[in-house]
Coordinates of C-alpha atoms in Angstrom, one line a residue:
Chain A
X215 CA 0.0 0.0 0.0
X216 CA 1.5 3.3 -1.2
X217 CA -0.7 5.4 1.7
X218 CA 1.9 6.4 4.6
X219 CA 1.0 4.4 8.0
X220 CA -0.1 7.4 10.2
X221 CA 2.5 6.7 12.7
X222 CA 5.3 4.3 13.3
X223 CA 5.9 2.3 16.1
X224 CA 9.4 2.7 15.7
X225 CA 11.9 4.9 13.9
X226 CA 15.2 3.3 12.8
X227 CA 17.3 5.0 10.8
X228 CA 21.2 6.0 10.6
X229 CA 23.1 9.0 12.4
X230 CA 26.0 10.2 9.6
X231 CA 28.5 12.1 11.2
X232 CA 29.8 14.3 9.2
X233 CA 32.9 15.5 11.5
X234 CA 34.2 11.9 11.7
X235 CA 33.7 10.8 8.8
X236 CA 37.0 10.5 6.8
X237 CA 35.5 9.7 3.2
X238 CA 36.8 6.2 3.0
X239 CA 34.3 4.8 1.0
X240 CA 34.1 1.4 3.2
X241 CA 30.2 2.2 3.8
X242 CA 30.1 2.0 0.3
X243 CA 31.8 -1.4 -0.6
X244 CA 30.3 -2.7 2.5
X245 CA 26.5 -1.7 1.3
X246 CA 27.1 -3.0 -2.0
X247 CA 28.5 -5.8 -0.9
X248 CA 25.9 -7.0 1.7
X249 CA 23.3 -5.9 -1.0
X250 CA 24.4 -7.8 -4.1
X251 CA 24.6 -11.6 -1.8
X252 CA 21.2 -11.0 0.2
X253 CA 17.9 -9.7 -0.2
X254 CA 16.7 -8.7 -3.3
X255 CA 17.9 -8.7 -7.0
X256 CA 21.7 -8.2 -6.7
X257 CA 23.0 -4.8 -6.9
X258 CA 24.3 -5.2 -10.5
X259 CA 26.9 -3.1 -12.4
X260 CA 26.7 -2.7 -16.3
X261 CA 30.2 -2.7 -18.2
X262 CA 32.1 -3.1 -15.3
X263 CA 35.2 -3.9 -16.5
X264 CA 34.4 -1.2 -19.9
X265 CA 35.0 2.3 -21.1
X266 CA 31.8 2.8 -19.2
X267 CA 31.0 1.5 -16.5
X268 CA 27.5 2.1 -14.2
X269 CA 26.0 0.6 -11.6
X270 CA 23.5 1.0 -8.6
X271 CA 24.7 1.7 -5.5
X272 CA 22.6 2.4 -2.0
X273 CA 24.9 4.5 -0.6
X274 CA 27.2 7.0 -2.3
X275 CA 29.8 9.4 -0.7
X276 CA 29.8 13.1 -1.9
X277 CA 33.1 15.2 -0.3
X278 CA 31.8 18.9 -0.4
X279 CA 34.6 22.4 0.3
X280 CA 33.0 24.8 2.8
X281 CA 34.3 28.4 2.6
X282 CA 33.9 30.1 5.6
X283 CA 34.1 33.9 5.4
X284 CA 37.2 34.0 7.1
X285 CA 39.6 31.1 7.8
X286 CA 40.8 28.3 5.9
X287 CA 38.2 25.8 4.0
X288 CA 37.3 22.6 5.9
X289 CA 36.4 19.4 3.3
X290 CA 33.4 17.8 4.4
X291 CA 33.2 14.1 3.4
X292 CA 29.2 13.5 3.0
X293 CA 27.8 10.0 2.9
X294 CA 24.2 9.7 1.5
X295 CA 22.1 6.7 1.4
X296 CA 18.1 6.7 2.2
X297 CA 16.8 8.7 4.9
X298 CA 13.6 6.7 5.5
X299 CA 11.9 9.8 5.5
X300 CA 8.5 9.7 7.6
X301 CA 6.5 12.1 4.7
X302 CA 8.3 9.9 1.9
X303 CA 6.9 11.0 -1.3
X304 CA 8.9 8.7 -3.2
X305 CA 6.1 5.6 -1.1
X306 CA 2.8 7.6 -2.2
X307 CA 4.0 8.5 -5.8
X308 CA 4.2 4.8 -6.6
X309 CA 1.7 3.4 -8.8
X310 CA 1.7 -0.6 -8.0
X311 CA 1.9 -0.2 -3.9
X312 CA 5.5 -2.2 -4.5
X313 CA 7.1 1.0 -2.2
X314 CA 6.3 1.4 1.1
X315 CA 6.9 2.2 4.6
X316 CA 6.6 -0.1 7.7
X317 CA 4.2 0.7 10.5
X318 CA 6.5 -1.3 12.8
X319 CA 9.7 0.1 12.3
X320 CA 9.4 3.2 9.4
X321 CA 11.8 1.3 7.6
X322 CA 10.9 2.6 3.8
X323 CA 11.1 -0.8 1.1
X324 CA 10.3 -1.5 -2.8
X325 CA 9.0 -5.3 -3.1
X326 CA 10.6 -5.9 -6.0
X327 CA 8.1 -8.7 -7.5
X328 CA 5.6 -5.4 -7.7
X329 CA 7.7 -3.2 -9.0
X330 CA 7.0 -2.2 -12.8
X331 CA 10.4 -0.1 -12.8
X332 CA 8.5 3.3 -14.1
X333 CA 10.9 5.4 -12.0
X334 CA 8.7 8.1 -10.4
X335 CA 9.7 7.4 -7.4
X336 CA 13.6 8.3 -7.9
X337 CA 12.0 11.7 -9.6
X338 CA 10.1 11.8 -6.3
X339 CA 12.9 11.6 -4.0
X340 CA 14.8 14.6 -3.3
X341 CA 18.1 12.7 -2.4
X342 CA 18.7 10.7 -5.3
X343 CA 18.4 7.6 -2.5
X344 CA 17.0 4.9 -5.1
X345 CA 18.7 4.1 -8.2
X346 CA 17.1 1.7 -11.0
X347 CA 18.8 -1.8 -11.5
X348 CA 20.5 -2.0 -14.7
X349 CA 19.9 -5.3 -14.8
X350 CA 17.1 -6.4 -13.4
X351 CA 14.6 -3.1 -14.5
X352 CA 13.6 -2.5 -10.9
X353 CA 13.9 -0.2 -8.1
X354 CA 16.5 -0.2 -5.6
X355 CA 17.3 1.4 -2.3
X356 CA 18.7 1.2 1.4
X357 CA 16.8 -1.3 3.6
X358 CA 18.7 -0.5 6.6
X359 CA 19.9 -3.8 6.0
X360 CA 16.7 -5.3 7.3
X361 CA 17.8 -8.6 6.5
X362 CA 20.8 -7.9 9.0
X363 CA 19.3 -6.2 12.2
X364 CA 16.8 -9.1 12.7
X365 CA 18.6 -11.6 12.0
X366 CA 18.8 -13.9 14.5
X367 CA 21.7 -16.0 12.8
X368 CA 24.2 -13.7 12.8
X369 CA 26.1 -12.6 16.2
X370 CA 24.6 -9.6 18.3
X371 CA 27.3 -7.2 17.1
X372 CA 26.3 -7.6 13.8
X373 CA 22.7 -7.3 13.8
X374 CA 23.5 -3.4 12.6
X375 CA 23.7 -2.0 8.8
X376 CA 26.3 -3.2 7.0
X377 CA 27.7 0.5 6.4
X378 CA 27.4 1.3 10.1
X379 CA 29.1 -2.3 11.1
X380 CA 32.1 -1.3 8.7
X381 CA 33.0 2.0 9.7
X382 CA 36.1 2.8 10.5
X383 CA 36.0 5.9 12.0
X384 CA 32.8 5.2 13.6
X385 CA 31.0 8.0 11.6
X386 CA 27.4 6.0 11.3
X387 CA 25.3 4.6 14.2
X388 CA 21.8 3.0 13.8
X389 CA 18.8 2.9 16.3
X390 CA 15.7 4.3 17.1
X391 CA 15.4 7.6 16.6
X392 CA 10.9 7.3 17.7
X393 CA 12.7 7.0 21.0
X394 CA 14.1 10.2 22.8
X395 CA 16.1 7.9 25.2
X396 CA 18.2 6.0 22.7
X397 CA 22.1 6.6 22.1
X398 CA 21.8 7.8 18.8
X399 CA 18.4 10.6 19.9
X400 CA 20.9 11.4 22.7
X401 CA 23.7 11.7 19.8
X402 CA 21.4 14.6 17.8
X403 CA 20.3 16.0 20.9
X404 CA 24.0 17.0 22.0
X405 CA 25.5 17.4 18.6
X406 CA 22.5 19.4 16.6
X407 CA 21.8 16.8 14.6
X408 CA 20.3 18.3 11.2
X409 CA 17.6 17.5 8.4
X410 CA 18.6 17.6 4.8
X411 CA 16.6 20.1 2.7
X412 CA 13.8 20.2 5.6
X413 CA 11.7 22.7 2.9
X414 CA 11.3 19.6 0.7
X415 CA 8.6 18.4 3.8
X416 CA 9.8 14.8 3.8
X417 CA 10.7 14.7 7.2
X418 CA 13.8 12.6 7.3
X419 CA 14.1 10.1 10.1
X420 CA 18.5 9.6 9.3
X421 CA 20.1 12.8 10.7
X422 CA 23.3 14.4 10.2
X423 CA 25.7 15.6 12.7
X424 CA 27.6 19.0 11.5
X425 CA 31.1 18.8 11.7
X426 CA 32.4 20.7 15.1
X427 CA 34.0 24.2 14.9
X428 CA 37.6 24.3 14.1
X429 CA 39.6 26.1 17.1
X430 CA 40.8 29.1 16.3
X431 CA 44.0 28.9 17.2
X432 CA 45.8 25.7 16.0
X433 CA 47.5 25.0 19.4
X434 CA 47.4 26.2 23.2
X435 CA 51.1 27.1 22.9
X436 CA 50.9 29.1 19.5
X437 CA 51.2 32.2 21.4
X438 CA 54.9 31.0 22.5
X439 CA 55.9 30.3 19.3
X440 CA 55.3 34.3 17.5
X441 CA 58.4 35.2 15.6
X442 CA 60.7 37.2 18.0
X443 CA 62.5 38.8 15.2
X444 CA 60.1 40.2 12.0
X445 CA 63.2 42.1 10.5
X446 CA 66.3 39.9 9.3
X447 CA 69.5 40.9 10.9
X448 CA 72.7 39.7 10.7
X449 CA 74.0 38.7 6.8
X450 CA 70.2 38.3 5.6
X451 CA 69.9 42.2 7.1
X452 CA 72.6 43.1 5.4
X453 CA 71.5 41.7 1.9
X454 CA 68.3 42.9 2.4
X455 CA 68.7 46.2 2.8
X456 CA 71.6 46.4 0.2
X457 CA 69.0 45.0 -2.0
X458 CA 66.5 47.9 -1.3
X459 CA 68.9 50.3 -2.1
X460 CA 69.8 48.9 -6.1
Chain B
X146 CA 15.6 15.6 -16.7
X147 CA 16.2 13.3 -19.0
X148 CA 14.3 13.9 -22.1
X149 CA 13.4 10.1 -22.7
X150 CA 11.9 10.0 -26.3
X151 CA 9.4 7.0 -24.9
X152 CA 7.8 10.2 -22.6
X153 CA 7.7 12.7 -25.3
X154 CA 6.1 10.7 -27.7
X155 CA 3.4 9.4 -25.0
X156 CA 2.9 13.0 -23.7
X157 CA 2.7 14.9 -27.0
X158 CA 0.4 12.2 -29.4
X159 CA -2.0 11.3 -26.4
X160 CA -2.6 14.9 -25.6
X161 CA -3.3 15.1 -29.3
X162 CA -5.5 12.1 -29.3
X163 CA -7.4 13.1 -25.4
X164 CA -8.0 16.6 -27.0
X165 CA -9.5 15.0 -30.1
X166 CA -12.0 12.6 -28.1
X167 CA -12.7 15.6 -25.8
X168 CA -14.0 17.8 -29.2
X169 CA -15.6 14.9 -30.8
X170 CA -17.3 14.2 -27.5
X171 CA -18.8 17.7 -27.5
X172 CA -20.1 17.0 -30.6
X173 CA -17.5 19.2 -32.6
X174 CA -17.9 18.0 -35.6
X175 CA -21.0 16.9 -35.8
X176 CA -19.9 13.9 -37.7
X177 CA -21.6 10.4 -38.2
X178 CA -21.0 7.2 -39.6
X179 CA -17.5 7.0 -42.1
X180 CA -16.5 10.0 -41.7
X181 CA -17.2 9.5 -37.6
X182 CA -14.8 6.6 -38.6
X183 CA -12.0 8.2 -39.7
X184 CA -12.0 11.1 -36.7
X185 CA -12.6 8.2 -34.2
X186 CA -9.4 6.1 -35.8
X187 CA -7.1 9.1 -35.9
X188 CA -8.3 9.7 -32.0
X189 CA -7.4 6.5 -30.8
X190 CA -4.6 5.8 -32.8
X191 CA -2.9 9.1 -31.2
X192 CA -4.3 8.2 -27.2
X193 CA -3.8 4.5 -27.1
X194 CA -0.5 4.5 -29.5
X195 CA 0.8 7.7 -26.9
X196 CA -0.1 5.3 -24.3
X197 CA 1.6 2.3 -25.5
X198 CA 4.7 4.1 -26.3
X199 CA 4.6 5.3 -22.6
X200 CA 5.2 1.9 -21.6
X201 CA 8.6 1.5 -23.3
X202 CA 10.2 3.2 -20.4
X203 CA 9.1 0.8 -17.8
X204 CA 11.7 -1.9 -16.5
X205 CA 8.9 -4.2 -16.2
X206 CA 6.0 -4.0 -18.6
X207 CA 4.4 -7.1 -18.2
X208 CA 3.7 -6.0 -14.4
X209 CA 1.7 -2.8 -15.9
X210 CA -1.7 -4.3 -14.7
X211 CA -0.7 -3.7 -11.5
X212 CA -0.1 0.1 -11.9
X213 CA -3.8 0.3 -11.5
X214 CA -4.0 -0.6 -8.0
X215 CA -2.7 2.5 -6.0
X216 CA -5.2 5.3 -7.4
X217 CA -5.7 6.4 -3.9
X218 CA -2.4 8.3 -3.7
X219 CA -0.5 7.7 -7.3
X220 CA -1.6 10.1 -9.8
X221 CA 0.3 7.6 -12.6
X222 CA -2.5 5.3 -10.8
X223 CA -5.3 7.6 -11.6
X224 CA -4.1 8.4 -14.7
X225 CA -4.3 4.6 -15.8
X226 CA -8.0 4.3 -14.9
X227 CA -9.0 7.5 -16.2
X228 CA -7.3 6.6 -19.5
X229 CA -9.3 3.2 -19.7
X230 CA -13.1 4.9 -18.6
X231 CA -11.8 7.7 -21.5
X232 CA -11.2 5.3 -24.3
X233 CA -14.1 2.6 -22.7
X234 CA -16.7 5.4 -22.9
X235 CA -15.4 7.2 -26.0
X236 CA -15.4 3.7 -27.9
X237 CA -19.1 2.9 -26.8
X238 CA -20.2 6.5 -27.9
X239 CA -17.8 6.3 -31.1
X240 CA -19.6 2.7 -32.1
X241 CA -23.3 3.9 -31.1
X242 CA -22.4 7.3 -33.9
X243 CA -20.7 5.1 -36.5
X244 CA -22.5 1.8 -36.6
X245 CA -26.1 3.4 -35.3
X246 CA -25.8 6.6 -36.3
X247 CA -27.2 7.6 -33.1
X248 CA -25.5 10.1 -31.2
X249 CA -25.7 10.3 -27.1
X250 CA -24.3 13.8 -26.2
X251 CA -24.5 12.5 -22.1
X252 CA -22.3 9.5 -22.9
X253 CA -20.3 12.1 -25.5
X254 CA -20.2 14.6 -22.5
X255 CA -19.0 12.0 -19.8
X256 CA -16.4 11.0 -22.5
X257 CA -15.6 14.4 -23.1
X258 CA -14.5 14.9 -19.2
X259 CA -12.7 11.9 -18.5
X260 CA -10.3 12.9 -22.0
X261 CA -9.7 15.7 -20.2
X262 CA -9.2 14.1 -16.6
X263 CA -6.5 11.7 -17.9
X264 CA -4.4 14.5 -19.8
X265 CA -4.6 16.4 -16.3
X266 CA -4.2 13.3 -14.8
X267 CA -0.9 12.9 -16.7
X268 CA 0.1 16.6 -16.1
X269 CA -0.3 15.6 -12.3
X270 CA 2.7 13.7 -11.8
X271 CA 5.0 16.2 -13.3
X272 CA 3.3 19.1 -11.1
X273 CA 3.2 17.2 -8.1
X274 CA 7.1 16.8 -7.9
X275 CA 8.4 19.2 -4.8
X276 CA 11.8 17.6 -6.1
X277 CA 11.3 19.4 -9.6
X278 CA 10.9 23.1 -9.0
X279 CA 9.9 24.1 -12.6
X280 CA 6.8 21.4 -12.6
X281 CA 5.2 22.0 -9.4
X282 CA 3.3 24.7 -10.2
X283 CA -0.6 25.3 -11.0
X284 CA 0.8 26.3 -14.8
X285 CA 2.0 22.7 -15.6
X286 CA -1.6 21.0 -15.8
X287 CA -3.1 24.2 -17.0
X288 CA -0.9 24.2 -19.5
X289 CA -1.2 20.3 -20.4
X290 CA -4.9 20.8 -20.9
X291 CA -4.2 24.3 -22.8
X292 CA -2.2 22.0 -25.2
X293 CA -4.6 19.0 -25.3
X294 CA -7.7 21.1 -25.8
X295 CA -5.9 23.3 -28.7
X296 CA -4.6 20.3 -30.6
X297 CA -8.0 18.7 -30.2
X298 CA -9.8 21.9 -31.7
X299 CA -7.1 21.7 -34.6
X300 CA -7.7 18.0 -35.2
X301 CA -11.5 18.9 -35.4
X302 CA -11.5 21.5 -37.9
X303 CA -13.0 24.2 -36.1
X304 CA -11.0 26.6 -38.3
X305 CA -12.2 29.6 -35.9
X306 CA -12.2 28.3 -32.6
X307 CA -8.7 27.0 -33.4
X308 CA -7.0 30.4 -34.1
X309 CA -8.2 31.9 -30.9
X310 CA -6.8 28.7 -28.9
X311 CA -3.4 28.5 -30.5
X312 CA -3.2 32.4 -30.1
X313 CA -4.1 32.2 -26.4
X314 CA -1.7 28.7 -25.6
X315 CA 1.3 30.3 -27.5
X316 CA 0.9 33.3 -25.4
X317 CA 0.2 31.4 -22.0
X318 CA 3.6 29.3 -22.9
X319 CA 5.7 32.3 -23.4
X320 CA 4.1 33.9 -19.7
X321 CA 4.7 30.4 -18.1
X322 CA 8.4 29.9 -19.6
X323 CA 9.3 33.1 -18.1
X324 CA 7.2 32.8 -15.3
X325 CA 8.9 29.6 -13.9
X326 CA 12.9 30.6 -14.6
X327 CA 11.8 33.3 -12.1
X328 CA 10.5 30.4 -9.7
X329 CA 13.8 28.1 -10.3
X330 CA 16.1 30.9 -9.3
X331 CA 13.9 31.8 -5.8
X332 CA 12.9 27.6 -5.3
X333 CA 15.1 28.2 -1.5
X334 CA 16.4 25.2 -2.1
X335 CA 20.3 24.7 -2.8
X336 CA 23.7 23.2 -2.1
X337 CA 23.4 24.8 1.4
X338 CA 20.3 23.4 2.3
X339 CA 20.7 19.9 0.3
X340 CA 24.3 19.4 2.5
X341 CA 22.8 21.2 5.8
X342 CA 26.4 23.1 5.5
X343 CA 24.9 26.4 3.8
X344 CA 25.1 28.6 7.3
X345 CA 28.8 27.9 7.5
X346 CA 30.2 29.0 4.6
X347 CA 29.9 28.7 0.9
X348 CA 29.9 25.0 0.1
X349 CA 31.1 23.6 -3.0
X350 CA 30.9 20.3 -4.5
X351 CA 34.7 19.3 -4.5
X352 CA 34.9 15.3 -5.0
X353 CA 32.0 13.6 -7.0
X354 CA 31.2 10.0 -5.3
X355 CA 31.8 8.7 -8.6
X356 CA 34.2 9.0 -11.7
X357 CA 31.7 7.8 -14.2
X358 CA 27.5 8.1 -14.7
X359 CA 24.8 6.8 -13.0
X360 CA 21.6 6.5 -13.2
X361 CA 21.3 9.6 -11.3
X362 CA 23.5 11.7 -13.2
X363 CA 21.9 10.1 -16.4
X364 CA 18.0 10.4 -15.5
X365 CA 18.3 13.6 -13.1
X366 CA 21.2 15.6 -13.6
X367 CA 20.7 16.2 -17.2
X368 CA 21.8 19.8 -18.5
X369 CA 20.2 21.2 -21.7
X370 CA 23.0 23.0 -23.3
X371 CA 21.4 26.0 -22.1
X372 CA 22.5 28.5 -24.8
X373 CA 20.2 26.9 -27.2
X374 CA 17.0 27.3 -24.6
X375 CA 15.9 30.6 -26.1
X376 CA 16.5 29.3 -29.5
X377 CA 14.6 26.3 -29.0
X378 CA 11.3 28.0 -27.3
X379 CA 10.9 30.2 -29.9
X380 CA 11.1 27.1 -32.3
X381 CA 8.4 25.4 -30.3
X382 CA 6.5 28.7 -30.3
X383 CA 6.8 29.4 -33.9
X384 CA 6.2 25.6 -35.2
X385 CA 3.3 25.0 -32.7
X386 CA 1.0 28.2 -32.9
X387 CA 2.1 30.9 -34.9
X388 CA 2.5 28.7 -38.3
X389 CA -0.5 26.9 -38.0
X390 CA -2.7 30.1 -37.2
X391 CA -1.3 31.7 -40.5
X392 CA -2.2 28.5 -42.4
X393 CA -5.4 28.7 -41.1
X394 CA -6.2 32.4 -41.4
X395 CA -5.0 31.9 -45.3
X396 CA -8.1 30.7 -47.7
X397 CA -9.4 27.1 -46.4
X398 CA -7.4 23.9 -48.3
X399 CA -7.0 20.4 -46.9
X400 CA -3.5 20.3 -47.7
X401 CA -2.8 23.8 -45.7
X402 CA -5.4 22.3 -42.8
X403 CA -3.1 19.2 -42.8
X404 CA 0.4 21.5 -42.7
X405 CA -1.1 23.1 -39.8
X406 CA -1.4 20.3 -38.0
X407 CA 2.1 19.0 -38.9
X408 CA 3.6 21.9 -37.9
X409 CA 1.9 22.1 -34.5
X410 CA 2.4 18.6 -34.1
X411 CA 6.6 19.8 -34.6
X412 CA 6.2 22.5 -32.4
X413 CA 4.5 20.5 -29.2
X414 CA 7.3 17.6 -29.9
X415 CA 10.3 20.5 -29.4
X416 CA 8.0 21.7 -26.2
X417 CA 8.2 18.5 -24.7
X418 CA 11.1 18.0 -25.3
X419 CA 12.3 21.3 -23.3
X420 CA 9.4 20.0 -20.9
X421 CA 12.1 17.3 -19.7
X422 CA 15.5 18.7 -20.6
X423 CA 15.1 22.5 -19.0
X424 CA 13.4 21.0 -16.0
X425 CA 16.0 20.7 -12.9
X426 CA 15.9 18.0 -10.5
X427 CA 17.0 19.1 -6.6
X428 CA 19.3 15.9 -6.4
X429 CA 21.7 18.0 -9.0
X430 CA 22.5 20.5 -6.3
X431 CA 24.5 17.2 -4.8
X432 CA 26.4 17.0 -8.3
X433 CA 27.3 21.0 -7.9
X434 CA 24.6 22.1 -10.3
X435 CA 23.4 25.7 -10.2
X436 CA 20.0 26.8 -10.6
X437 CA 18.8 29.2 -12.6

């Protein structure tokens, strides 16, 4: 059914953080990875090995250059996958039901055996989160790994997202952000965890931390370190002012 | 957007085809029996071949049966059922004028609406993308039935009626055209708001997260070379409305009717075609596109 459940029982989703997160790409292998051996169609690529090679990914990392208006610029590495988005217009758009959104846990899904692979729903999502098989002809997207975080066969530990259980840095944590008391709802509370274009009205459950302010000073004991000397004495003061003179 | 020739070709010759049930419906012409015939055939050959032609672009056609299930939210959904009742109503009224010569202007009526309803239908799911600035906008369906209703009049013969519409589309086009590069540069939304990074700084796309395409870049992140935009809309603008009205304003001939129609038939391709390839999609600001 392609009408949004009114509310969700739960809220899982991811917390990126964008000040940790040293654009590795591991989220990225591991999602595609995980996603081509298990549920669904495989993730396929077309002319892999080619001139020109495509292929559909879940999760992609952008790396954007912030200019402040004074100071140096700070890289941001930016990881983007689906934000399960509790006004998902990319569920109601859909003309066979095959996307929707779970009551039980807001996780947003496409069943692919529905899907006719028309594509309105990637034109519908403002994050270019689903991607169309180039093999297969249908819709794909994150599942938050659903066939990980329930499953009962694979150690506790693992029971997370396969981009979340990879990071290095530890830039990506999953729970339940319905619930104000959990680790990562604590996470955005301290850190101002952010929406991504919150005037598109899709309400994104997966938030973003910004990266923290950069000190101003690059070290408590810069101060000590302030040339004694600006003018050059000695031979150098010599030349130099010999120099002026020519 | 990308201008997939599968959408143009659905869009443009069912608009065509809707417009012409919609005037034939009304009862303009009054025609009966063979030459009902031929107007009927040309009508549905344009609205059901659009429609067919619409389904090239799915992944999976054979599963298109099942696009009829979600009307309750899915305007591609409404649009499917509105399309059959069109065609199932227009082909009862169509086989009660040819075959009995009998015409039912309430069946013709109801017929006339649901044309109508499926081209706005179709407009719909353009206009109701937030993600597309340039479509969602009161303008796009108006201007789908503007199209539809103008073509249909042409189609018809209604020499009169048909000058005054192509005038009055041609001009709403040019207002809407510069209406909605206004709206694209003030949508609010940009790199700043898509990264959440815009109140620190100016942000920049510095790294792509990948080398080659995908079916992003291919199906979203489309740039019409954008030089040739003004060239291009007055192309459309010439082909579609102002050639036709002069053939029609010239001393009555088939072969000038038939031009007319050719040329307006050009002229809506090239719009439709700008339709897709001016329009930007939100997810480009992530690729370092600029609006506007």
């Amino acid at each position: 059914m392609t009408e949004l459940p009114e509310r969700t029982d739960r809220k899982l989703g991811l917390v990126i953080d964008l000040d940790t997160c040293v654009g590795c790409h591991a989220c990225v292998v591991a999602c595609k990875g995980w996603n081509t051996e298990n549920y669904g169609a495989p993730l396929a690529d077309a002319d892999a090995y080619g001139a020109d090679p495509v292929g559909a990914f879940l999760n992609r990392v952008h790396s954007y250059e912030v200019q402040p208006e004074s100071g140096p610029a700070q890289l941001v590495h930016f990881p983007k996958s689906c934000l399960h988005c509790d006004d998902a217009p990319c569920v109601t758009v859909c003309p066979t039901g095959a996307s929707y959104k779970r009551g039980e846990d807001g996780i947003v899904l496409v069943n692919e055996a529905d899907c006719i692979g028309c594509g309105l729903c990637a034109w519908a999502c403002p994050y270019g989160a689903r991607e169309m098989d180039p093999a297969e002809g249908v819709m794909k997207k994150c599942t938050l790994c659903v066939d990980r975080i329930y499953n009962e066969n694979l150690a506790p530990e693992d029971r997370e997202p396969a981009c979340v259980r990879t990071c290095p840095a530890g830039a990506r944590h999953f729970g339940d952000l319905g619930d104000p008391e959990s680790a990562v709802s604590q996470l955005v509370e301290s850190r101002g965890g952010m929406d991504l274009m919150p005037e598109q009205g899709t309400k994104p459950v997966n938030k973003y931390l910004p990266p923290r302010p950069k000190d101003d000073q690059i070290d408590v004991l810069a101060p000590l370190l302030e040339p004694v000397a600006e003018e050059p004495r000695g031979f150098l003061g010599w030349l130099d002012r010999a120099l002026e003179k020519l | 957007m990308h201008p997939a020739p599968s959408l143009i070709a659905f869009s443009t010759l069912s608009g065509l085809g809707f417009g012409l049930l919609a005037a034939l419906g009304l009862g303009f012409p009054a025609v009966t029996g063979w030459t009902a015939l031929v107007f009927f055939v040309v009508a549905f050959a344009l609205a059901g071949g659009g429609l067919m032609s619409s389904a090239a672009h799915l992944g999976h056609p054979e599963r298109a049966l099942k696009a009829f299930t979600q009307w309750r939210t899915s305007w591609l959904s409404r649009e499917a059922w509105l399309a059959c009742a069109a065609l199932g109503g227009m082909a009862l009224y169509a086989a009660l004028l040819v075959l009995g010569g009998v015409r039912v202007a309430l069946l013709g009526w109801l017929g006339a609406l649901l044309s109508l309803a499926t081209v706005g239908a179709t407009s719909m799911i353009y206009a109701q993308l937030r993600t597309v600035p340039r479509w969602h906008h009161w303008s796009v369906p108006a201007l789908f039935l503007a199209y539809a209703v103008t073509g249909g009049t042409l189609l018809a013969g209604q020499v009169t009626a048909a000058v005054g519409l192509l005038m009055l589309t041609g001009l709403g086009q040019f207002l809407a055209w510069r209406a909605a590069d206004r709206r694209v540069a003030a949508s609010g939304t940009d790199i700043g708001t898509a990264t959440g990074l815009g109140a620190r700084g100016a942000v920049r796309s510095f790294e792509p997260p990948h080398t080659g395409g995908s079916y992003l870049t291919r199906e979203m992140v489309f740039v019409v070379a954008r030089r040739h935009a003004t060239k291009l809309r007055s192309i459309a603008l010439v082909l579609a409305f102002v050639v036709p009205a002069v053939l029609l304003l010239l001393p009555f001939s088939h072969v000038l009717a038939a031009l007319a129609v050719l040329s307006h038939l050009a002229g809506v391709l090239v719009q439709r075609w700008l339709f897709f390839a001016e329009a930007e999609h939100v997810v480009g600001l992530y690729y370092g596109r600029q609006f506007g």
